[in-house]
PDB file of N, CA and C in Angstrom:
ATOM      1  N   MET A  41     102.313  49.719 -42.857  1.00 81.00           N
ATOM      2  CA  MET A  41     101.956  49.475 -41.892  1.00 81.00           C
ATOM      3  C   MET A  41     102.223  48.142 -41.124  1.00 81.00           C
ATOM      4  N   PRO A  42     102.676  48.111 -39.863  1.00 88.00           N
ATOM      5  CA  PRO A  42     102.440  46.430 -39.464  1.00 88.00           C
ATOM      6  C   PRO A  42     101.483  45.867 -39.367  1.00 88.00           C
ATOM      7  N   SER A  43     101.260  44.797 -38.916  1.00 93.00           N
ATOM      8  CA  SER A  43     100.338  43.808 -39.057  1.00 93.00           C
ATOM      9  C   SER A  43      99.496  44.120 -37.922  1.00 93.00           C
ATOM     10  N   THR A  44      98.320  43.470 -37.067  1.00 95.00           N
ATOM     11  CA  THR A  44      97.533  43.643 -36.385  1.00 95.00           C
ATOM     12  C   THR A  44      98.606  43.061 -35.229  1.00 95.00           C
ATOM     13  N   GLY A  45      98.436  41.613 -35.448  1.00 95.00           N
ATOM     14  CA  GLY A  45      99.582  40.926 -35.049  1.00 95.00           C
ATOM     15  C   GLY A  45     100.748  41.264 -34.241  1.00 95.00           C
ATOM     16  N   TYR A  46     101.540  41.634 -35.266  1.00 96.00           N
ATOM     17  CA  TYR A  46     102.976  42.772 -34.492  1.00 96.00           C
ATOM     18  C   TYR A  46     102.455  43.673 -33.406  1.00 96.00           C
ATOM     19  N   LEU A  47     101.630  44.579 -33.737  1.00 96.00           N
ATOM     20  CA  LEU A  47     101.239  45.703 -32.744  1.00 96.00           C
ATOM     21  C   LEU A  47     100.721  44.916 -31.553  1.00 96.00           C
ATOM     22  N   LEU A  48      99.926  43.785 -31.687  1.00 97.00           N
ATOM     23  CA  LEU A  48      99.129  43.429 -30.750  1.00 97.00           C
ATOM     24  C   LEU A  48     100.867  43.018 -29.815  1.00 97.00           C
ATOM     25  N   ALA A  49     101.231  41.884 -30.343  1.00 97.00           N
ATOM     26  CA  ALA A  49     102.123  41.487 -29.688  1.00 97.00           C
ATOM     27  C   ALA A  49     103.488  42.490 -28.787  1.00 97.00           C
ATOM     28  N   GLY A  50     103.303  43.729 -29.692  1.00 96.00           N
ATOM     29  CA  GLY A  50     104.238  44.848 -28.997  1.00 96.00           C
ATOM     30  C   GLY A  50     103.744  45.206 -27.983  1.00 96.00           C
ATOM     31  N   ILE A  51     102.255  45.333 -28.137  1.00 97.00           N
ATOM     32  CA  ILE A  51     101.449  45.925 -26.956  1.00 97.00           C
ATOM     33  C   ILE A  51     101.314  44.951 -25.878  1.00 97.00           C
ATOM     34  N   ALA A  52     101.488  43.124 -25.920  1.00 97.00           N
ATOM     35  CA  ALA A  52     101.549  42.400 -24.961  1.00 97.00           C
ATOM     36  C   ALA A  52     102.843  42.378 -24.180  1.00 97.00           C
ATOM     37  N   ILE A  53     104.459  42.626 -24.803  1.00 98.00           N
ATOM     38  CA  ILE A  53     105.082  42.389 -24.407  1.00 98.00           C
ATOM     39  C   ILE A  53     105.847  43.801 -23.940  1.00 98.00           C
ATOM     40  N   ALA A  54     105.533  44.514 -23.826  1.00 98.00           N
ATOM     41  CA  ALA A  54     105.166  46.090 -23.127  1.00 98.00           C
ATOM     42  C   ALA A  54     104.713  45.479 -21.757  1.00 98.00           C
ATOM     43  N   ALA A  55     103.376  45.246 -21.908  1.00 98.00           N
ATOM     44  CA  ALA A  55     102.292  45.528 -20.361  1.00 98.00           C
ATOM     45  C   ALA A  55     103.067  44.396 -19.690  1.00 98.00           C
ATOM     46  N   ALA A  56     103.797  43.373 -19.959  1.00 97.00           N
ATOM     47  CA  ALA A  56     104.294  42.087 -19.562  1.00 97.00           C
ATOM     48  C   ALA A  56     105.972  42.753 -18.619  1.00 97.00           C
ATOM     49  N   VAL A  57     106.427  43.366 -19.536  1.00 98.00           N
ATOM     50  CA  VAL A  57     107.395  43.844 -18.957  1.00 98.00           C
ATOM     51  C   VAL A  57     107.174  44.935 -18.068  1.00 98.00           C
ATOM     52  N   THR A  58     106.363  45.856 -17.722  1.00 97.00           N
ATOM     53  CA  THR A  58     105.417  46.603 -16.805  1.00 97.00           C
ATOM     54  C   THR A  58     105.243  45.819 -15.708  1.00 97.00           C
ATOM     55  N   LEU A  59     104.513  44.760 -16.181  1.00 97.00           N
ATOM     56  CA  LEU A  59     103.701  44.356 -14.732  1.00 97.00           C
ATOM     57  C   LEU A  59     105.187  43.921 -14.056  1.00 97.00           C
ATOM     58  N   ALA A  60     106.175  43.204 -14.564  1.00 95.00           N
ATOM     59  CA  ALA A  60     107.013  42.606 -13.944  1.00 95.00           C
ATOM     60  C   ALA A  60     108.087  43.187 -13.209  1.00 95.00           C
ATOM     61  N   LEU A  61     108.047  44.588 -13.853  1.00 95.00           N
ATOM     62  CA  LEU A  61     108.730  45.546 -13.045  1.00 95.00           C
ATOM     63  C   LEU A  61     108.157  46.360 -11.918  1.00 95.00           C
ATOM     64  N   ARG A  62     106.432  46.446 -12.317  1.00 95.00           N
ATOM     65  CA  ARG A  62     105.977  46.478 -11.121  1.00 95.00           C
ATOM     66  C   ARG A  62     105.445  45.810  -9.782  1.00 95.00           C
ATOM     67  N   LEU A  63     106.007  44.682 -10.017  1.00 93.00           N
ATOM     68  CA  LEU A  63     105.960  43.169  -9.112  1.00 93.00           C
ATOM     69  C   LEU A  63     106.989  42.830  -8.339  1.00 93.00           C
ATOM     70  N   ALA A  64     108.350  43.464  -9.550  1.00 91.00           N
ATOM     71  CA  ALA A  64     109.753  42.906  -8.733  1.00 91.00           C
ATOM     72  C   ALA A  64     110.110  43.147  -7.698  1.00 91.00           C
ATOM     73  N   PRO A  65     109.465  44.194  -7.239  1.00 85.00           N
ATOM     74  CA  PRO A  65     109.995  45.202  -5.878  1.00 85.00           C
ATOM     75  C   PRO A  65     109.573  44.106  -4.483  1.00 85.00           C
ATOM     76  N   PHE A  66     108.167  44.217  -5.004  1.00 88.00           N
ATOM     77  CA  PHE A  66     107.342  43.191  -3.693  1.00 88.00           C
ATOM     78  C   PHE A  66     107.852  41.443  -3.486  1.00 88.00           C
ATOM     79  N   GLY A  67     108.075  41.237  -4.676  1.00 85.00           N
ATOM     80  CA  GLY A  67     109.125  39.437  -4.743  1.00 85.00           C
ATOM     81  C   GLY A  67     110.351  39.839  -4.012  1.00 85.00           C
ATOM     82  N   LEU A  68     111.459  40.758  -4.591  1.00 84.00           N
ATOM     83  CA  LEU A  68     112.536  41.389  -3.419  1.00 84.00           C
ATOM     84  C   LEU A  68     112.330  41.826  -2.162  1.00 84.00           C
ATOM     85  N   ALA A  69     111.339  42.393  -1.763  1.00 81.00           N
ATOM     86  CA  ALA A  69     111.392  42.725  -0.445  1.00 81.00           C
ATOM     87  C   ALA A  69     112.172  41.772   0.440  1.00 81.00           C
ATOM     88  N   SER A  70     111.329  40.312   0.706  1.00 80.00           N
ATOM     89  CA  SER A  70     112.308  40.262   2.007  1.00 80.00           C
ATOM     90  C   SER A  70     113.641  39.792   1.764  1.00 80.00           C
ATOM     91  N   VAL A  71     114.020  39.798   0.765  1.00 81.00           N
ATOM     92  CA  VAL A  71     115.359  39.325   0.507  1.00 81.00           C
ATOM     93  C   VAL A  71     116.327  41.037   0.782  1.00 81.00           C
ATOM     94  N   LEU A  72     116.000  42.108   0.720  1.00 80.00           N
ATOM     95  CA  LEU A  72     116.201  43.163   0.621  1.00 80.00           C
ATOM     96  C   LEU A  72     116.037  44.051   1.801  1.00 80.00           C
ATOM     97  N   ARG A  73     115.469  43.403   2.991  1.00 82.00           N
ATOM     98  CA  ARG A  73     114.723  43.939   4.010  1.00 82.00           C
ATOM     99  C   ARG A  73     115.730  44.690   4.595  1.00 82.00           C
ATOM    100  N   ASP A  74     116.538  43.667   4.964  1.00 84.00           N
ATOM    101  CA  ASP A  74     117.191  43.595   5.915  1.00 84.00           C
ATOM    102  C   ASP A  74     119.641  44.338   5.310  1.00 84.00           C
ATOM    103  N   SER A  75     119.124  44.863   4.154  1.00 85.00           N
ATOM    104  CA  SER A  75     120.124  45.053   3.238  1.00 85.00           C
ATOM    105  C   SER A  75     120.560  46.830   3.864  1.00 85.00           C
ATOM    106  N   PRO A  76     122.072  46.724   4.593  1.00 88.00           N
ATOM    107  CA  PRO A  76     122.678  48.031   4.772  1.00 88.00           C
ATOM    108  C   PRO A  76     122.524  49.043   3.640  1.00 88.00           C
ATOM    109  N   LEU A  77     122.579  48.525   2.399  1.00 85.00           N
ATOM    110  CA  LEU A  77     122.597  49.521   1.067  1.00 85.00           C
ATOM    111  C   LEU A  77     121.278  50.130   1.189  1.00 85.00           C
ATOM    112  N   LEU A  78     119.788  49.096   1.005  1.00 82.00           N
ATOM    113  CA  LEU A  78     118.729  50.030   1.093  1.00 82.00           C
ATOM    114  C   LEU A  78     118.598  50.836   2.184  1.00 82.00           C
ATOM    115  N   ALA A  79     118.880  50.758   3.213  1.00 84.00           N
ATOM    116  CA  ALA A  79     118.525  51.418   4.807  1.00 84.00           C
ATOM    117  C   ALA A  79     119.206  52.805   4.231  1.00 84.00           C
ATOM    118  N   ASP A  80     120.656  53.064   3.789  1.00 87.00           N
ATOM    119  CA  ASP A  80     121.278  54.406   3.371  1.00 87.00           C
ATOM    120  C   ASP A  80     120.147  55.026   2.077  1.00 87.00           C
ATOM    121  N   PHE A  81     119.806  53.995   1.093  1.00 84.00           N
ATOM    122  CA  PHE A  81     118.936  54.755   0.311  1.00 84.00           C
ATOM    123  C   PHE A  81     117.643  55.385   0.600  1.00 84.00           C
ATOM    124  N   GLY A  82     117.471  54.689   1.692  1.00 83.00           N
ATOM    125  CA  GLY A  82     115.965  55.050   2.528  1.00 83.00           C
ATOM    126  C   GLY A  82     116.058  56.133   3.184  1.00 83.00           C
ATOM    127  N   ARG A  83     117.459  56.502   3.358  1.00 86.00           N
ATOM    128  CA  ARG A  83     117.720  57.604   4.390  1.00 86.00           C
ATOM    129  C   ARG A  83     118.225  59.317   3.614  1.00 86.00           C
ATOM    130  N   TRP A  84     118.613  58.502   2.678  1.00 88.00           N
ATOM    131  CA  TRP A  84     119.208  59.739   1.844  1.00 88.00           C
ATOM    132  C   TRP A  84     118.860  60.538   0.433  1.00 88.00           C
ATOM    133  N   MET A  85     117.960  59.068   0.025  1.00 87.00           N
ATOM    134  CA  MET A  85     117.038  59.475  -0.950  1.00 87.00           C
ATOM    135  C   MET A  85     115.795  60.712  -0.889  1.00 87.00           C
ATOM    136  N   PRO A  86     115.479  61.007   0.049  1.00 81.00           N
ATOM    137  CA  PRO A  86     114.310  62.205   0.041  1.00 81.00           C
ATOM    138  C   PRO A  86     115.680  63.705  -0.092  1.00 81.00           C
ATOM    139  N   ALA A  87     116.691  63.431   0.553  1.00 82.00           N
ATOM    140  CA  ALA A  87     117.262  64.956   0.689  1.00 82.00           C
ATOM    141  C   ALA A  87     118.246  65.046  -0.230  1.00 82.00           C
ATOM    142  N   GLY A  88     118.613  63.896  -1.215  1.00 85.00           N
ATOM    143  CA  GLY A  88     119.030  63.989  -2.618  1.00 85.00           C
ATOM    144  C   GLY A  88     117.917  64.077  -3.654  1.00 85.00           C
ATOM    145  N   ALA A  89     116.841  64.051  -3.382  1.00 84.00           N
ATOM    146  CA  ALA A  89     115.831  64.367  -4.525  1.00 84.00           C
ATOM    147  C   ALA A  89     115.207  65.836  -4.375  1.00 84.00           C
ATOM    148  N   VAL A  90     115.302  66.371  -3.223  1.00 80.00           N
ATOM    149  CA  VAL A  90     115.652  67.589  -2.672  1.00 80.00           C
ATOM    150  C   VAL A  90     116.332  68.743  -3.461  1.00 80.00           C
ATOM    151  N   VAL A  91     117.770  67.691  -3.119  1.00 85.00           N
ATOM    152  CA  VAL A  91     118.706  69.040  -3.716  1.00 85.00           C
ATOM    153  C   VAL A  91     118.530  69.059  -5.274  1.00 85.00           C
ATOM    154  N   VAL A  92     118.133  67.957  -6.189  1.00 88.00           N
ATOM    155  CA  VAL A  92     118.236  67.627  -7.453  1.00 88.00           C
ATOM    156  C   VAL A  92     117.092  68.776  -7.634  1.00 88.00           C
ATOM    157  N   LEU A  93     116.151  68.733  -6.981  1.00 82.00           N
ATOM    158  CA  LEU A  93     115.114  69.507  -7.927  1.00 82.00           C
ATOM    159  C   LEU A  93     115.484  71.147  -7.267  1.00 82.00           C
ATOM    160  N   ALA A  94     115.984  71.483  -6.286  1.00 84.00           N
ATOM    161  CA  ALA A  94     116.471  72.753  -5.808  1.00 84.00           C
ATOM    162  C   ALA A  94     117.660  73.336  -7.180  1.00 84.00           C
ATOM    163  N   VAL A  95     118.732  72.440  -7.345  1.00 89.00           N
ATOM    164  CA  VAL A  95     119.362  72.529  -8.682  1.00 89.00           C
ATOM    165  C   VAL A  95     118.841  72.830  -9.656  1.00 89.00           C
ATOM    166  N   TYR A  96     118.026  71.973 -10.225  1.00 88.00           N
ATOM    167  CA  TYR A  96     116.988  72.295 -11.449  1.00 88.00           C
ATOM    168  C   TYR A  96     116.531  73.343 -11.326  1.00 88.00           C
ATOM    169  N   CYS A  97     115.821  73.842 -10.154  1.00 84.00           N
ATOM    170  CA  CYS A  97     115.021  75.058  -9.948  1.00 84.00           C
ATOM    171  C   CYS A  97     115.814  76.635 -10.150  1.00 84.00           C
ATOM    172  N   MET A  98     117.092  76.637  -9.825  1.00 88.00           N
ATOM    173  CA  MET A  98     117.894  77.272  -9.162  1.00 88.00           C
ATOM    174  C   MET A  98     118.672  77.637 -10.697  1.00 88.00           C
ATOM    175  N   ALA A  99     119.063  76.676 -11.473  1.00 91.00           N
ATOM    176  CA  ALA A  99     119.375  76.777 -12.607  1.00 91.00           C
ATOM    177  C   ALA A  99     118.436  77.581 -13.689  1.00 91.00           C
ATOM    178  N   GLN A 100     117.099  77.242 -13.501  1.00 88.00           N
ATOM    179  CA  GLN A 100     116.277  78.166 -14.468  1.00 88.00           C
ATOM    180  C   GLN A 100     115.776  79.490 -14.188  1.00 88.00           C
ATOM    181  N   VAL A 101     116.608  80.245 -13.228  1.00 89.00           N
ATOM    182  CA  VAL A 101     116.784  81.934 -12.921  1.00 89.00           C
ATOM    183  C   VAL A 101     117.588  82.395 -13.797  1.00 89.00           C
ATOM    184  N   ASP A 102     116.640  83.529 -13.959  1.00 88.00           N
ATOM    185  CA  ASP A 102     117.668  84.532 -14.742  1.00 88.00           C
ATOM    186  C   ASP A 102     118.189  85.383 -14.239  1.00 88.00           C
ATOM    187  N   TYR A 103     119.446  85.316 -13.776  1.00 88.00           N
ATOM    188  CA  TYR A 103     120.111  85.890 -12.840  1.00 88.00           C
ATOM    189  C   TYR A 103     120.670  87.497 -13.251  1.00 88.00           C
ATOM    190  N   THR A 104     120.557  87.618 -14.973  1.00 89.00           N
ATOM    191  CA  THR A 104     120.792  88.507 -15.571  1.00 89.00           C
ATOM    192  C   THR A 104     119.340  89.723 -15.423  1.00 89.00           C
ATOM    193  N   ALA A 105     117.992  89.518 -14.784  1.00 85.00           N
ATOM    194  CA  ALA A 105     116.874  90.015 -14.812  1.00 85.00           C
ATOM    195  C   ALA A 105     117.344  91.209 -13.853  1.00 85.00           C
ATOM    196  N   PRO A 106     116.075  92.193 -13.458  1.00 87.00           N
ATOM    197  CA  PRO A 106     116.223  93.289 -12.550  1.00 87.00           C
ATOM    198  C   PRO A 106     116.513  92.702 -11.331  1.00 87.00           C
ATOM    199  N   ALA A 107     115.794  91.784 -10.808  1.00 84.00           N
ATOM    200  CA  ALA A 107     115.969  91.381  -9.519  1.00 84.00           C
ATOM    201  C   ALA A 107     116.838  90.180  -9.171  1.00 84.00           C
ATOM    202  N   HIS A 108     117.775  89.606 -10.360  1.00 88.00           N
ATOM    203  CA  HIS A 108     119.015  89.232 -10.122  1.00 88.00           C
ATOM    204  C   HIS A 108     118.853  87.797  -9.349  1.00 88.00           C
ATOM    205  N   GLY A 109     117.458  86.971  -9.543  1.00 90.00           N
ATOM    206  CA  GLY A 109     117.204  86.030  -8.763  1.00 90.00           C
ATOM    207  C   GLY A 109     117.157  86.074  -7.105  1.00 90.00           C
ATOM    208  N   LEU A 110     116.792  86.825  -6.658  1.00 93.00           N
ATOM    209  CA  LEU A 110     117.234  87.451  -5.294  1.00 93.00           C
ATOM    210  C   LEU A 110     115.670  86.968  -4.602  1.00 93.00           C
ATOM    211  N   PRO A 111     114.854  86.700  -5.310  1.00 93.00           N
ATOM    212  CA  PRO A 111     113.394  86.194  -4.617  1.00 93.00           C
ATOM    213  C   PRO A 111     113.841  84.526  -4.373  1.00 93.00           C
ATOM    214  N   GLN A 112     114.311  84.404  -5.429  1.00 92.00           N
ATOM    215  CA  GLN A 112     114.412  82.525  -5.768  1.00 92.00           C
ATOM    216  C   GLN A 112     115.477  82.452  -5.115  1.00 92.00           C
ATOM    217  N   ILE A 113     116.381  83.098  -4.434  1.00 93.00           N
ATOM    218  CA  ILE A 113     117.530  82.450  -3.722  1.00 93.00           C
ATOM    219  C   ILE A 113     117.062  82.879  -2.250  1.00 93.00           C
ATOM    220  N   ALA A 114     116.428  83.770  -1.774  1.00 95.00           N
ATOM    221  CA  ALA A 114     115.895  84.147  -0.422  1.00 95.00           C
ATOM    222  C   ALA A 114     114.565  82.812  -0.094  1.00 95.00           C
ATOM    223  N   GLY A 115     114.049  82.504  -1.040  1.00 93.00           N
ATOM    224  CA  GLY A 115     112.930  81.581  -1.142  1.00 93.00           C
ATOM    225  C   GLY A 115     114.010  80.153  -0.540  1.00 93.00           C
ATOM    226  N   VAL A 116     114.872  80.112  -1.395  1.00 92.00           N
ATOM    227  CA  VAL A 116     115.766  78.534  -0.561  1.00 92.00           C
ATOM    228  C   VAL A 116     116.543  78.801   0.570  1.00 92.00           C
ATOM    229  N   ALA A 117     116.798  80.223   0.983  1.00 94.00           N
ATOM    230  CA  ALA A 117     117.596  80.373   2.168  1.00 94.00           C
ATOM    231  C   ALA A 117     116.215  80.414   3.264  1.00 94.00           C
ATOM    232  N   ALA A 118     114.844  80.949   3.152  1.00 94.00           N
ATOM    233  CA  ALA A 118     113.683  80.631   4.020  1.00 94.00           C
ATOM    234  C   ALA A 118     113.734  79.249   4.234  1.00 94.00           C
ATOM    235  N   THR A 119     113.701  78.352   2.873  1.00 91.00           N
ATOM    236  CA  THR A 119     113.082  76.880   3.238  1.00 91.00           C
ATOM    237  C   THR A 119     114.379  76.413   4.121  1.00 91.00           C
ATOM    238  N   ALA A 120     115.156  76.681   3.818  1.00 91.00           N
ATOM    239  CA  ALA A 120     116.006  75.618   4.225  1.00 91.00           C
ATOM    240  C   ALA A 120     116.403  76.191   6.192  1.00 91.00           C
ATOM    241  N   ALA A 121     116.136  77.397   6.476  1.00 94.00           N
ATOM    242  CA  ALA A 121     116.078  78.134   7.670  1.00 94.00           C
ATOM    243  C   ALA A 121     114.895  77.737   8.302  1.00 94.00           C
ATOM    244  N   ALA A 122     113.536  77.617   7.778  1.00 93.00           N
ATOM    245  CA  ALA A 122     112.529  76.868   8.385  1.00 93.00           C
ATOM    246  C   ALA A 122     112.871  75.236   8.830  1.00 93.00           C
ATOM    247  N   HIS A 123     112.940  74.453   7.649  1.00 89.00           N
ATOM    248  CA  HIS A 123     113.312  73.368   7.922  1.00 89.00           C
ATOM    249  C   HIS A 123     114.662  73.027   9.086  1.00 89.00           C
ATOM    250  N   LEU A 124     115.577  73.264   9.006  1.00 92.00           N
ATOM    251  CA  LEU A 124     116.573  73.505  10.211  1.00 92.00           C
ATOM    252  C   LEU A 124     116.099  73.591  11.343  1.00 92.00           C
ATOM    253  N   ARG A 125     115.041  74.702  11.576  1.00 94.00           N
ATOM    254  CA  ARG A 125     114.787  75.448  13.042  1.00 94.00           C
ATOM    255  C   ARG A 125     113.638  74.278  13.177  1.00 94.00           C
ATOM    256  N   ARG A 126     112.122  73.686  12.717  1.00 92.00           N
ATOM    257  CA  ARG A 126     111.245  73.104  12.893  1.00 92.00           C
ATOM    258  C   ARG A 126     111.296  71.546  12.552  1.00 92.00           C
ATOM    259  N   ARG A 127     111.747  71.207  11.551  1.00 86.00           N
ATOM    260  CA  ARG A 127     112.185  70.132  11.054  1.00 86.00           C
ATOM    261  C   ARG A 127     110.448  69.859  10.861  1.00 86.00           C
ATOM    262  N   ASN A 128     109.769  70.234   9.729  1.00 88.00           N
ATOM    263  CA  ASN A 128     108.881  70.165   9.090  1.00 88.00           C
ATOM    264  C   ASN A 128     108.364  70.775   7.610  1.00 88.00           C
ATOM    265  N   ALA A 129     108.559  69.603   6.815  1.00 85.00           N
ATOM    266  CA  ALA A 129     108.297  69.464   5.773  1.00 85.00           C
ATOM    267  C   ALA A 129     107.643  70.588   5.312  1.00 85.00           C
ATOM    268  N   VAL A 130     105.853  70.577   5.489  1.00 89.00           N
ATOM    269  CA  VAL A 130     105.340  71.444   4.800  1.00 89.00           C
ATOM    270  C   VAL A 130     105.657  72.905   5.475  1.00 89.00           C
ATOM    271  N   LEU A 131     105.928  73.241   6.211  1.00 92.00           N
ATOM    272  CA  LEU A 131     106.288  74.346   6.646  1.00 92.00           C
ATOM    273  C   LEU A 131     107.250  74.905   6.250  1.00 92.00           C
ATOM    274  N   SER A 132     108.163  74.670   6.173  1.00 90.00           N
ATOM    275  CA  SER A 132     109.306  74.934   5.004  1.00 90.00           C
ATOM    276  C   SER A 132     108.941  75.152   3.862  1.00 90.00           C
ATOM    277  N   ILE A 133     108.144  74.446   2.945  1.00 89.00           N
ATOM    278  CA  ILE A 133     108.050  74.751   1.774  1.00 89.00           C
ATOM    279  C   ILE A 133     106.911  75.914   1.866  1.00 89.00           C
ATOM    280  N   VAL A 134     105.978  75.983   2.469  1.00 93.00           N
ATOM    281  CA  VAL A 134     104.950  76.779   2.743  1.00 93.00           C
ATOM    282  C   VAL A 134     106.025  78.592   2.904  1.00 93.00           C
ATOM    283  N   ALA A 135     106.762  78.275   3.952  1.00 94.00           N
ATOM    284  CA  ALA A 135     107.656  79.398   4.353  1.00 94.00           C
ATOM    285  C   ALA A 135     108.567  79.810   3.023  1.00 94.00           C
ATOM    286  N   GLY A 136     109.133  78.997   2.494  1.00 92.00           N
ATOM    287  CA  GLY A 136     110.045  79.297   1.229  1.00 92.00           C
ATOM    288  C   GLY A 136     109.258  79.967  -0.088  1.00 92.00           C
ATOM    289  N   THR A 137     107.966  79.250  -0.137  1.00 92.00           N
ATOM    290  CA  THR A 137     107.374  79.651  -1.068  1.00 92.00           C
ATOM    291  C   THR A 137     107.101  81.020  -0.885  1.00 92.00           C
ATOM    292  N   ALA A 138     106.183  81.427   0.544  1.00 95.00           N
ATOM    293  CA  ALA A 138     106.100  82.576   0.554  1.00 95.00           C
ATOM    294  C   ALA A 138     106.872  83.475   0.244  1.00 95.00           C
ATOM    295  N   VAL A 139     108.088  83.470   0.922  1.00 95.00           N
ATOM    296  CA  VAL A 139     108.945  84.490   0.910  1.00 95.00           C
ATOM    297  C   VAL A 139     109.281  84.633  -0.727  1.00 95.00           C
ATOM    298  N   CYS A 140     109.150  83.785  -1.739  1.00 92.00           N
ATOM    299  CA  CYS A 140     109.918  83.901  -3.131  1.00 92.00           C
ATOM    300  C   CYS A 140     108.524  84.532  -3.876  1.00 92.00           C
ATOM    301  N   VAL A 141     107.624  84.741  -3.279  1.00 94.00           N
ATOM    302  CA  VAL A 141     106.283  84.901  -3.709  1.00 94.00           C
ATOM    303  C   VAL A 141     106.172  86.392  -3.549  1.00 94.00           C
ATOM    304  N   ALA A 142     106.111  86.502  -1.870  1.00 95.00           N
ATOM    305  CA  ALA A 142     106.047  88.107  -1.708  1.00 95.00           C
ATOM    306  C   ALA A 142     107.395  89.361  -2.333  1.00 95.00           C
ATOM    307  N   LEU A 143     107.962  88.648  -2.820  1.00 93.00           N
ATOM    308  CA  LEU A 143     109.633  89.002  -2.945  1.00 93.00           C
ATOM    309  C   LEU A 143     109.400  89.347  -4.601  1.00 93.00           C
ATOM    310  N   SER A 144     109.342  88.580  -5.078  1.00 90.00           N
ATOM    311  CA  SER A 144     109.037  88.759  -6.508  1.00 90.00           C
ATOM    312  C   SER A 144     107.466  89.599  -7.051  1.00 90.00           C
ATOM    313  N   TYR A 145     106.661  89.758  -5.845  1.00 92.00           N
ATOM    314  CA  TYR A 145     106.264  90.661  -6.393  1.00 92.00           C
ATOM    315  C   TYR A 145     106.221  92.202  -5.705  1.00 92.00           C
ATOM    316  N   ALA A 146     107.213  92.203  -5.043  1.00 91.00           N
ATOM    317  CA  ALA A 146     107.803  93.612  -4.429  1.00 91.00           C
ATOM    318  C   ALA A 146     108.543  93.820  -5.319  1.00 91.00           C
ATOM    319  N   LEU A 147     109.605  93.555  -5.648  1.00 87.00           N
ATOM    320  CA  LEU A 147     110.524  93.305  -6.742  1.00 87.00           C
ATOM    321  C   LEU A 147     110.136  94.041  -8.357  1.00 87.00           C
ATOM    322  N   ALA A 148     108.973  93.657  -8.522  1.00 76.00           N
ATOM    323  CA  ALA A 148     108.378  93.546  -9.936  1.00 76.00           C
ATOM    324  C   ALA A 148     108.199  94.919 -10.127  1.00 76.00           C
TER     325      ALA A 148
END
């Protein structure tokens, strides 16, 4: 079993690294504020996160089941259609979820 001093040193180092990583963005904010790369990240990151989540969720669907993934595919289509029409994230999510759940119960 490691000594108490060794464990406390490990905890202190982990805490220091965590604190430094949490404070770094605030220290670099003035340097990065006018960065075109950061502006691009701010513009593309939300859409990228949604795409990654959608791909992950759709990869988990069992397309050999009786519904063949129809509720999930229709939910994604409804989400995309609602967002392209209204540009409202909450409305898009609610619409897609409602379509997916309704079809899941209807086809079950």
